[in-house]
């Protein structure tokens, strides 16, 4: 789907899309369409319940006086509430309705209005385009028998406004981040027979062409480094575990401390010997989503040439039961030297992150570190699929993250990270155990990670509930959401880039 920006001109093809404010208030271009159609737009709105409230839509097929297949009206709500996210919702709603409706071309009319929550028509248009593109994502590579009417029909989206050149320039920046989101969605969507530790590392290597420096550590190197926690998780698998280190040095000062992002990359989580029940086990192909977000984020930062030094570290393993698998009760020694009694082999993500976090902070001395992981089912019980869990040892970092999340619509809810919970992971024979019981399961998981962070400012995002959308929503079609890429890109842009 190609997106372009052009000056207003009469459209004679496909579908036209116009926004309507609450109270059936047409924008300037909407009023023009109404006139051309002899008042048909006004009459259509008056004939039903469409009042221009956010998310309402009304389709006028073959509108008279207009040379198009259909006119789609989309409610924009109140003008003062028209912010970047609402603008994205507008573009997304258009594509949600039209992508497979039969039209090849969609033209979206964009007008600035007084008092809107965006600085200009160009900014509005750029976000409308971003929403359209985010919603157009499909993962269709394994469908070989798709009927024509099931395939997307829209190949061209035209955003129509006078300030088209400025809008195009602004969209180019957003588009870099969307490319990162799409990479993350692709990787999380792939099945586990295609994406396993080595093939995921291979995918990360693809970022080299954008100027990201890539190193891959195999099991031999990780053993040398003492990463017994991570290696224990992978030891039941036929696939070799990997750790990928990605570096984007965009600050213009090689010596400036980087920001670090660490991802859980369990390419399939069967549970290991503590095997999971069969129902929905296929979901565990996306237990590498934290790693996929870090890879997508590194791509976004590189594409938009972010003025920041950033490192991404992802621990890639497959958690399988076999004769070589680790057993419940095994004790492993992490790179930090701390020993862990593995009570439950299904609490594997924290074991992977223990070594990845330790490695990232010791090697790179980052100014802050954020990890992402589909870590616990308990976070889904706590927060459902609307918020990811945020755990942090630093209030400033927590606030920055929550603010970035709000700005891009990837919301975070702060959870406690407090000493009383630490008791739950005391072991009878080792420094700690890897599970803390059912009570506060996401918190004890975070407390476990905290034991592998020294005095670095650090936050942990438990994305188990938000990584996979069960149904279509605004800018996220059903499936892999890419949650975290736009959030962390925004965090970097707002707080960690040099001028
Ligand atoms: N990958 C899972 C968590 C998960 C569950 C992610 C559902 C997405 C959807 C994780 O490795 C896991 O198995 N966690 C266990 C921990 C328990 C054994 C302490 C859980 O949440 O049940
Ligand atoms: Mn597990
Ligand atoms: Zn897992």
mmCIF file of C-alpha atoms in Angstrom, residues 8-9 11 16-19 27-30 32-33 71 76 90 106-111 124 128 158-161:
data_model
loop_
_atom_site.group_PDB
_atom_site.id
_atom_site.type_symbol
_atom_site.label_atom_id
_atom_site.label_comp_id
_atom_site.label_asym_id
_atom_site.label_seq_id
_atom_site.Cartn_x
_atom_site.Cartn_y
_atom_site.Cartn_z
ATOM 1 C CA UNK A 8 -6.525 19.072 -3.119
ATOM 2 C CA UNK A 9 -7.861 18.206 -6.572
ATOM 3 C CA UNK A 11 -10.930 12.823 -7.047
ATOM 4 C CA UNK A 16 -13.182 9.427 -0.562
ATOM 5 C CA UNK A 17 -12.850 9.831 3.183
ATOM 6 C CA UNK A 18 -13.808 12.938 5.129
ATOM 7 C CA UNK A 19 -13.824 13.651 8.845
ATOM 8 C CA UNK A 27 -14.819 20.451 7.618
ATOM 9 C CA UNK A 28 -14.175 22.855 4.728
ATOM 10 C CA UNK A 29 -13.640 20.008 2.272
ATOM 11 C CA UNK A 30 -16.689 18.209 3.639
ATOM 12 C CA UNK A 32 -17.489 21.371 -0.611
ATOM 13 C CA UNK A 33 -18.504 17.725 -1.120
ATOM 14 C CA UNK A 71 -17.791 8.514 0.391
ATOM 15 C CA UNK A 76 -13.660 12.967 14.731
ATOM 16 C CA UNK A 90 -8.970 8.509 11.915
ATOM 17 C CA UNK A 106 -8.494 5.800 -1.024
ATOM 18 C CA UNK A 107 -8.287 9.576 -0.826
ATOM 19 C CA UNK A 108 -8.420 11.078 2.642
ATOM 20 C CA UNK A 109 -9.295 14.757 2.878
ATOM 21 C CA UNK A 110 -7.462 16.577 5.636
ATOM 22 C CA UNK A 111 -8.291 20.067 6.898
ATOM 23 C CA UNK A 124 -2.510 16.164 11.284
ATOM 24 C CA UNK A 128 -3.530 10.281 9.621
ATOM 25 C CA UNK A 158 -3.676 9.723 -1.131
ATOM 26 C CA UNK A 159 -3.713 12.248 1.672
ATOM 27 C CA UNK A 160 -5.101 15.455 0.293
ATOM 28 C CA UNK A 161 -4.092 18.838 1.715
#
